[in-house]
Short mmCIF file of C-alpha atoms in Angstrom, two decimals:
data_model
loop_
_atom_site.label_atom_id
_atom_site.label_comp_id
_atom_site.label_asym_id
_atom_site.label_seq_id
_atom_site.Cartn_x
_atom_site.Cartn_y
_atom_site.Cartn_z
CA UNK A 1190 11.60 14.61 8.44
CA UNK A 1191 13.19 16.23 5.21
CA UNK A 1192 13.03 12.59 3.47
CA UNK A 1193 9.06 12.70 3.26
CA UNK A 1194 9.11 16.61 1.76
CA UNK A 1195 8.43 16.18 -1.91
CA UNK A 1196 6.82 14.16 -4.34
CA UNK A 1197 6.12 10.07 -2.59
CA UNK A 1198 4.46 7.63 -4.80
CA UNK A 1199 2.00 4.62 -3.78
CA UNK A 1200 3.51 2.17 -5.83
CA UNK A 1201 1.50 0.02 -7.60
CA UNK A 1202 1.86 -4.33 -7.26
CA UNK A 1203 2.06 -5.37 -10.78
CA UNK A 1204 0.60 -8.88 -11.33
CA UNK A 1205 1.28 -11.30 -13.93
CA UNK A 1206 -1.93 -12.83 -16.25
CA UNK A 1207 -1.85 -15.40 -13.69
CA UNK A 1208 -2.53 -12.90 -10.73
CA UNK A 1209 1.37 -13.68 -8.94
CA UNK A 1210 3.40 -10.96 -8.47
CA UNK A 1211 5.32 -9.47 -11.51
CA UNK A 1212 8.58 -8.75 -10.20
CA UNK A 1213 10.31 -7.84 -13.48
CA UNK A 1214 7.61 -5.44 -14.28
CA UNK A 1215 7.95 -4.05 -10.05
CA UNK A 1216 12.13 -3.75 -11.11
CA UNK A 1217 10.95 -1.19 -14.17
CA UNK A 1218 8.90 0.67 -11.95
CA UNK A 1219 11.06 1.41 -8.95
CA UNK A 1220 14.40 2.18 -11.26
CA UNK A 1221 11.91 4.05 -13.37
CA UNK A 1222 10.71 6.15 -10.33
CA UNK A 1223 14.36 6.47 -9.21
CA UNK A 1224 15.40 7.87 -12.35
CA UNK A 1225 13.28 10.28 -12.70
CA UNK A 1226 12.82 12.77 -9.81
CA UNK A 1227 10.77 10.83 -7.37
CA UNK A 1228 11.37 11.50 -3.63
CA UNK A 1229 10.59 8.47 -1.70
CA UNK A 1230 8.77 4.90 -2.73
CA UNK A 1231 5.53 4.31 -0.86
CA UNK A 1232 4.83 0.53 -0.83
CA UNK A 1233 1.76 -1.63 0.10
CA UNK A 1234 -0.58 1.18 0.40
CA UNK A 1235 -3.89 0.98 -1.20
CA UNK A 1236 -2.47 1.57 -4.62
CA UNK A 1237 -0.28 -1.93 -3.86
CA UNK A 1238 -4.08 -3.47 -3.57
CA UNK A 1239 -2.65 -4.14 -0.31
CA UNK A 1240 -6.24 -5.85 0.94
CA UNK A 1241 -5.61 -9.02 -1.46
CA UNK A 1242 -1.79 -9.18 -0.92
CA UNK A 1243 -0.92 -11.87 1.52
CA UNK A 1244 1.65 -11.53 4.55
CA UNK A 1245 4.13 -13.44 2.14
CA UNK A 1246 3.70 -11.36 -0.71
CA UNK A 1247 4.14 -8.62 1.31
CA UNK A 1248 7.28 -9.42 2.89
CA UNK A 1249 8.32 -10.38 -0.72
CA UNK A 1250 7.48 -7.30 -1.63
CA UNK A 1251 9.41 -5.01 0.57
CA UNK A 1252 12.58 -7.27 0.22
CA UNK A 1253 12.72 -7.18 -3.49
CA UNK A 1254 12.26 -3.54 -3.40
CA UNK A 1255 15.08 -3.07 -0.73
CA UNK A 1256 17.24 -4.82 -3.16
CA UNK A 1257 16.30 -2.98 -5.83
CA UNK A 1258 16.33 0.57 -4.77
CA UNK A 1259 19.74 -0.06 -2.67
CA UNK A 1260 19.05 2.90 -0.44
CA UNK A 1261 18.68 5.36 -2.90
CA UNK A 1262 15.45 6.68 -2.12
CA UNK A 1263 13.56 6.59 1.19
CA UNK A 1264 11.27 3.93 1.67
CA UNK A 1265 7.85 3.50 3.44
CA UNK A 1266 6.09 0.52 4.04
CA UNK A 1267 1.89 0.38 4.82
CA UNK A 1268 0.90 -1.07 8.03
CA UNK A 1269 -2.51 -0.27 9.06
CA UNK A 1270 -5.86 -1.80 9.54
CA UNK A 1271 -9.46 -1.63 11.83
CA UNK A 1272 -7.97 -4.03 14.33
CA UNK A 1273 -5.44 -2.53 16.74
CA UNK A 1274 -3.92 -5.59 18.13
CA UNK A 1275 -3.27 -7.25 14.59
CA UNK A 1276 -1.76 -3.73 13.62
CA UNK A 1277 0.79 -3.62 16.44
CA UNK A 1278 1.91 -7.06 15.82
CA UNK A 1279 2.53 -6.61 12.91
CA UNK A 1280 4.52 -3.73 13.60
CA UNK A 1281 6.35 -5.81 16.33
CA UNK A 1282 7.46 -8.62 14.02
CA UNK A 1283 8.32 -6.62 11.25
CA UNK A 1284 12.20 -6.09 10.04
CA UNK A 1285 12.29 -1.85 9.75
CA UNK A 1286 16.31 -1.97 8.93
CA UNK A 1287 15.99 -0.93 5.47
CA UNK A 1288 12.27 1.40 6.04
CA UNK A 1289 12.30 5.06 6.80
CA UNK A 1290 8.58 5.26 7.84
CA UNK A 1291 5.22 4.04 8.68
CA UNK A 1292 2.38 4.48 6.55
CA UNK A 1293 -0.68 3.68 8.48
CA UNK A 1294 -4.47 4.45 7.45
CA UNK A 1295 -7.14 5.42 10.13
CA UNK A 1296 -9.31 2.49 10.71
CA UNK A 1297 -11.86 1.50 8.43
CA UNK A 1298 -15.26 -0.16 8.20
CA UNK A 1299 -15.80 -0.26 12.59
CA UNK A 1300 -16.17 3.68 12.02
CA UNK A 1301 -14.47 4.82 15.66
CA UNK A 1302 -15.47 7.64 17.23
CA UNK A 1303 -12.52 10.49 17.37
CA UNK A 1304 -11.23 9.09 20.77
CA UNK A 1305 -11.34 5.63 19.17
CA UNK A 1306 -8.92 7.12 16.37
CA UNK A 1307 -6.67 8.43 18.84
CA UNK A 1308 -6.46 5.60 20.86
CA UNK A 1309 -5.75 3.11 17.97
CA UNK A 1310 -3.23 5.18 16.85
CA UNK A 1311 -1.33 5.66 20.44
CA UNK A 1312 -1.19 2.01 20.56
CA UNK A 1313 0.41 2.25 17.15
CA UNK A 1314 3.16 4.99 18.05
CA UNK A 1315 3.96 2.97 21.47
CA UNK A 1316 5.55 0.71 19.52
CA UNK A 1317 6.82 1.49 16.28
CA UNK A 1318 10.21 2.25 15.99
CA UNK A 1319 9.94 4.30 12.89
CA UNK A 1320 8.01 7.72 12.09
CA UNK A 1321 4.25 7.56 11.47
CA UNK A 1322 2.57 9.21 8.50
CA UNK A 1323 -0.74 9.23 9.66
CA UNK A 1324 -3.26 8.09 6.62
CA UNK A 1325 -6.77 9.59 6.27
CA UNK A 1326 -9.16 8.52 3.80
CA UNK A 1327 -12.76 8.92 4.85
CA UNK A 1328 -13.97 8.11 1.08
CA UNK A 1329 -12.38 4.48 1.93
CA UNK A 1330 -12.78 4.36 5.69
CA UNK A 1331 -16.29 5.34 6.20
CA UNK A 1332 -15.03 8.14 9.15
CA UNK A 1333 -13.00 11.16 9.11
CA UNK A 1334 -10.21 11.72 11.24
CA UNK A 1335 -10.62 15.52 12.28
CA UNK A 1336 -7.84 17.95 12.39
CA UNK A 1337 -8.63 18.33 16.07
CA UNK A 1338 -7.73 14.59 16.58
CA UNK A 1339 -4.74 14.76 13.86
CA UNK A 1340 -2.87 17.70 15.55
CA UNK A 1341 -3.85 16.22 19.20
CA UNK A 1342 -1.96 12.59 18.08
CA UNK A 1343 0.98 15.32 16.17
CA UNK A 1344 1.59 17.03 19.68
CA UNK A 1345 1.21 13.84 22.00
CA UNK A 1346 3.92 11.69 20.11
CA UNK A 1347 7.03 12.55 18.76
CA UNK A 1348 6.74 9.70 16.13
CA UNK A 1349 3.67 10.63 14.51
CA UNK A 1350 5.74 13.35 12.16
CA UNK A 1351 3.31 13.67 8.83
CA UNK A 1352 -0.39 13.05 7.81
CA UNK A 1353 -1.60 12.19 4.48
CA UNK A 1354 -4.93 13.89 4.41
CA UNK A 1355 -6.91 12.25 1.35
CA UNK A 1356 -10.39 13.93 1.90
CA UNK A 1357 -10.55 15.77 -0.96
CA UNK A 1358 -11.42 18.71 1.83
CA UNK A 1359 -10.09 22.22 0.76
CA UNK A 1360 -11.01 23.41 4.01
CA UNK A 1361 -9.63 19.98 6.22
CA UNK A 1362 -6.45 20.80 4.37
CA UNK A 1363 -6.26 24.47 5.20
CA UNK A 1364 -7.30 24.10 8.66
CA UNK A 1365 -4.52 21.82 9.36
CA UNK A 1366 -2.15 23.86 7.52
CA UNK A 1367 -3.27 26.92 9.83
CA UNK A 1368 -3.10 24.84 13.53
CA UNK A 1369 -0.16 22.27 12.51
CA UNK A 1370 3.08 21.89 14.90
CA UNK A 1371 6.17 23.98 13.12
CA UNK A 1372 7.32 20.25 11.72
CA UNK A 1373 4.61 18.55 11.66
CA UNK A 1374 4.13 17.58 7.58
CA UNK A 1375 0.84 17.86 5.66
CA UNK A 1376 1.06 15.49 2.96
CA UNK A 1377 -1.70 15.44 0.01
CA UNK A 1378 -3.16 12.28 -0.98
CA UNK A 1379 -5.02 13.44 -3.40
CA UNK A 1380 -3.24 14.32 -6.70
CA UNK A 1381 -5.76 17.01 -7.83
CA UNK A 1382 -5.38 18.85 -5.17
CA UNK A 1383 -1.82 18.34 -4.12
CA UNK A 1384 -0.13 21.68 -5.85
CA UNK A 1385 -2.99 24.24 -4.22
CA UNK A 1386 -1.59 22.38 -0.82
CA UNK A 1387 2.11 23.04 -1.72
CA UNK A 1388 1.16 26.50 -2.31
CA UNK A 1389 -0.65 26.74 0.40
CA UNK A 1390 2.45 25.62 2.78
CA UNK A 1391 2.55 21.84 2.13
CA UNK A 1392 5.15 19.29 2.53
CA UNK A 1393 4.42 17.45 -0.74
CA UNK A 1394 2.36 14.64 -1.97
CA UNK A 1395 1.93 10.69 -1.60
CA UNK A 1396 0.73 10.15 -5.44
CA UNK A 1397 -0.82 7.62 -7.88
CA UNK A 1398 -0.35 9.41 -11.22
CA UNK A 1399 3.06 10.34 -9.71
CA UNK A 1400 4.79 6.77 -10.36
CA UNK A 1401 3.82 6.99 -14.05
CA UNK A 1402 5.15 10.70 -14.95
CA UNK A 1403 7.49 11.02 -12.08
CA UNK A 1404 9.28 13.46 -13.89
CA UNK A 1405 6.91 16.10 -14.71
CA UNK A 1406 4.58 15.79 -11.43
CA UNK A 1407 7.36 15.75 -9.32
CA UNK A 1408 9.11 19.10 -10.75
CA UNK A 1409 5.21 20.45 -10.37
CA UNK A 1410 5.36 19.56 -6.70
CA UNK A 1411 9.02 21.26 -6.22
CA UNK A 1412 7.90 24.07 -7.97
CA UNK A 1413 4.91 24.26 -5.81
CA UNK A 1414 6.83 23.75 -2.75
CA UNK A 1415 9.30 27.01 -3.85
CA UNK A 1416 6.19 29.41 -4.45
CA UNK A 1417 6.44 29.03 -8.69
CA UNK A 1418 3.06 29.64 -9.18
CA UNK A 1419 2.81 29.67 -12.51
CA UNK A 1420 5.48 27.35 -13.73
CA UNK A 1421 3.76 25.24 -11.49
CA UNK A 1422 0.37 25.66 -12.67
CA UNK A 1423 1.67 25.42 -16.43
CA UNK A 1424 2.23 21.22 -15.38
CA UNK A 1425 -0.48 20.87 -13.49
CA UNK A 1426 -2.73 22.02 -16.09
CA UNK A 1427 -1.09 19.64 -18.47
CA UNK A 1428 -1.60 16.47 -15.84
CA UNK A 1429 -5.18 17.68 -14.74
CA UNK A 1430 -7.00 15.41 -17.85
CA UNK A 1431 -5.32 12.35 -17.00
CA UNK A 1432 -5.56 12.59 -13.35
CA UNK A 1433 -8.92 12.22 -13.87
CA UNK A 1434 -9.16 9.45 -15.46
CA UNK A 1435 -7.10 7.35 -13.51
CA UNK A 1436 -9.87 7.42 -10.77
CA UNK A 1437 -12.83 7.81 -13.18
CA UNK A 1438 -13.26 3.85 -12.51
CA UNK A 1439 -11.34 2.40 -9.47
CA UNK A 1440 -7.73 2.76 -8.13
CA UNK A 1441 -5.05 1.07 -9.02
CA UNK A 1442 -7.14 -0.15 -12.53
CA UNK A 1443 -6.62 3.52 -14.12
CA UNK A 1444 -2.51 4.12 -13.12
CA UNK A 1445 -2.38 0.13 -14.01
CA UNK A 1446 -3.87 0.90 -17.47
CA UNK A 1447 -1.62 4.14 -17.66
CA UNK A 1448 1.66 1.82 -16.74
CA UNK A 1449 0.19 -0.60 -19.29
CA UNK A 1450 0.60 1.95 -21.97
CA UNK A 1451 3.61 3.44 -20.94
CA UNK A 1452 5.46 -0.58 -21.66
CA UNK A 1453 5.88 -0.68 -17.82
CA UNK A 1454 3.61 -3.11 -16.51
CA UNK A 1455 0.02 -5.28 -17.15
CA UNK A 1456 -3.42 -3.81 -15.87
CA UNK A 1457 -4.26 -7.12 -14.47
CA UNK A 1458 -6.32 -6.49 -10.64
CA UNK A 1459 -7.05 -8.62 -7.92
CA UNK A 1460 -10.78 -9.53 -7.70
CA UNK A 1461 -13.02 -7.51 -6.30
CA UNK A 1462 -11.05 -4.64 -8.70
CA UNK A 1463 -11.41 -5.29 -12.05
CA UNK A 1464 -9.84 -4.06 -15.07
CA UNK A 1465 -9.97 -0.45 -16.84
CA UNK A 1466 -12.53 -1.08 -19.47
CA UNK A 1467 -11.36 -0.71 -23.11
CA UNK A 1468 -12.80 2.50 -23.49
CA UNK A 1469 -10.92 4.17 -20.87
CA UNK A 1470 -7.36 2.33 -21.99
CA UNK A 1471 -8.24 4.10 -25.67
CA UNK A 1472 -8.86 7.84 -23.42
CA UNK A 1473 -5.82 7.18 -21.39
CA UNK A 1474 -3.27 5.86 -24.27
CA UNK A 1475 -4.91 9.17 -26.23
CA UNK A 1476 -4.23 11.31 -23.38
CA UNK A 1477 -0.18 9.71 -22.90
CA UNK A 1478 -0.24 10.67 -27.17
CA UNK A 1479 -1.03 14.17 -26.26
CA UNK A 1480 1.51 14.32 -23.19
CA UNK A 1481 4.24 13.07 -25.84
CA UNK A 1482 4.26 9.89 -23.58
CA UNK A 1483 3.45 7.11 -26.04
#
């Protein structure tokens, strides 16, 4: 699964002042991404405020982006949820000819036991006809899903090929990185942390702040990847301030109000997100000043 080693980015949905998608704005973004070093396009994941996008939008989504990106990078589409049934179906009736993988989050709000993990996500392998990057989030789902139960679904299904482990868990990462199959891919979710996994013998990163400087965080990621430490560590320590601040308030309002700056796209959220305040648009267009970025 070489196509999900690198540096993936949760693409944001830009919306007009009106709240419908902004599809010019989505156009910048993806041939921005493109141009600059990113891996593979993540779309409809929780930085696509995929909870207040409908099943229209969504398909609009992914067909626009097709279009646009023309097969030049990979692309992987969220499909996930806290009801099993609705998730397969939706897996079943969706077109996969132009989608490399399956980005599906551990079920939230029912908080499943372990074996209830599992099971929702062997009904989810049984049918999808693409590779599964497993998604876990406790800080949004309200459960963990263990390493135990992560390399147990890795081993049982040939599909499930990559996890993105957002747990912001040192040791969740580490243990998986010790007891992982040979080709089984840890993927970062959190940006923080995602060049200490690299080092550490990671497969990359899914990333917010990664769509706005997609040049410089993804040559940290490669660098990290290739065991250059400190070249490495000379970008991250650049990034660390605003990679901060993106999540100081919610996600997607601090990447929005970073694209905002950058003449990319509107910070306009769907309800119940709200806007970056004005103070934090003033830290982050400072911050883009100091990274020679606006």
């Amino acid at each position: 699964m070489t196509k999900f080693i690198g540096t993936g980015v949760a693409l944001i949905t830009p919306f007009n002042a009106d709240l419908s998608i902004d599809f010019d704005a989505l156009k910048r973004l993806v041939e921005y991404n493109i141009a600059n070093g990113t891996d593979y396009l993540v779309v409809s994941g929780t930085t696509g405020e995929s909870v207040t996008v409908t099943t229209d939008e969504k398909k609009q989504l992914i067909k626009f982006i097709t279009k646009i990106n023309k097969g030049r990078l990979p692309l992987v589409i969220g499909i996930g949820g806290n009801n099993t049934a609705n998730v397969v179906n939706e897996i079943k009736s969706t077109d996969f000819s132009d989608i490399d993988g399956v980005l599906s989050v551990s079920p939230y709000y029912s908080k499943p036991t372990q074996e209830g993990i599992y099971q929702h996500f062997k009904a989810v392998a049984e049918v999808s006809p693409k590779p599964i990057i497993l998604y876990n989030v406790p800080g949004r789902t309200a459960s963990n899903m263990s390493p135990e139960t992560i390399l147990r679904l890795a081993k049982d299904f040939n599909n499930i090929v990559a996890v993105k482990e957002a747990g912001n868990n040192v040791h969740q990462y580490l243990e998986l990185l010790r007891t992982k199959p040979r080709d089984f891919l840890v993927l970062s979710g959190d940006d923080d942390l995602a060049l200490g996994v690299a080092l550490a013998g990671g497969s990359g990163v899914i990333s917010v702040i990664g769509q706005a400087l997609p040049k410089e965080y993804s040559e940290m990621i490669r660098m990290g990847i290739a065991g250059k430490v400190k070249e490495a560590y000379n970008i991250h320590f650049k990034l660390m301030p605003i990679m901060g601040f993106i999540f100081s308030e919610n996600n997607p309002a601090g990447i929005k109000a970073v694209l905002e700056s950058l003449g990319i796209s509107k910070s306009h959220v769907r309800l119940p997100l709200v806007e970056a305040t004005e103070e934090l648009k003033k830290i982050i267009k400072n911050e883009l000043k100091t990274l020679g970025k606006s």
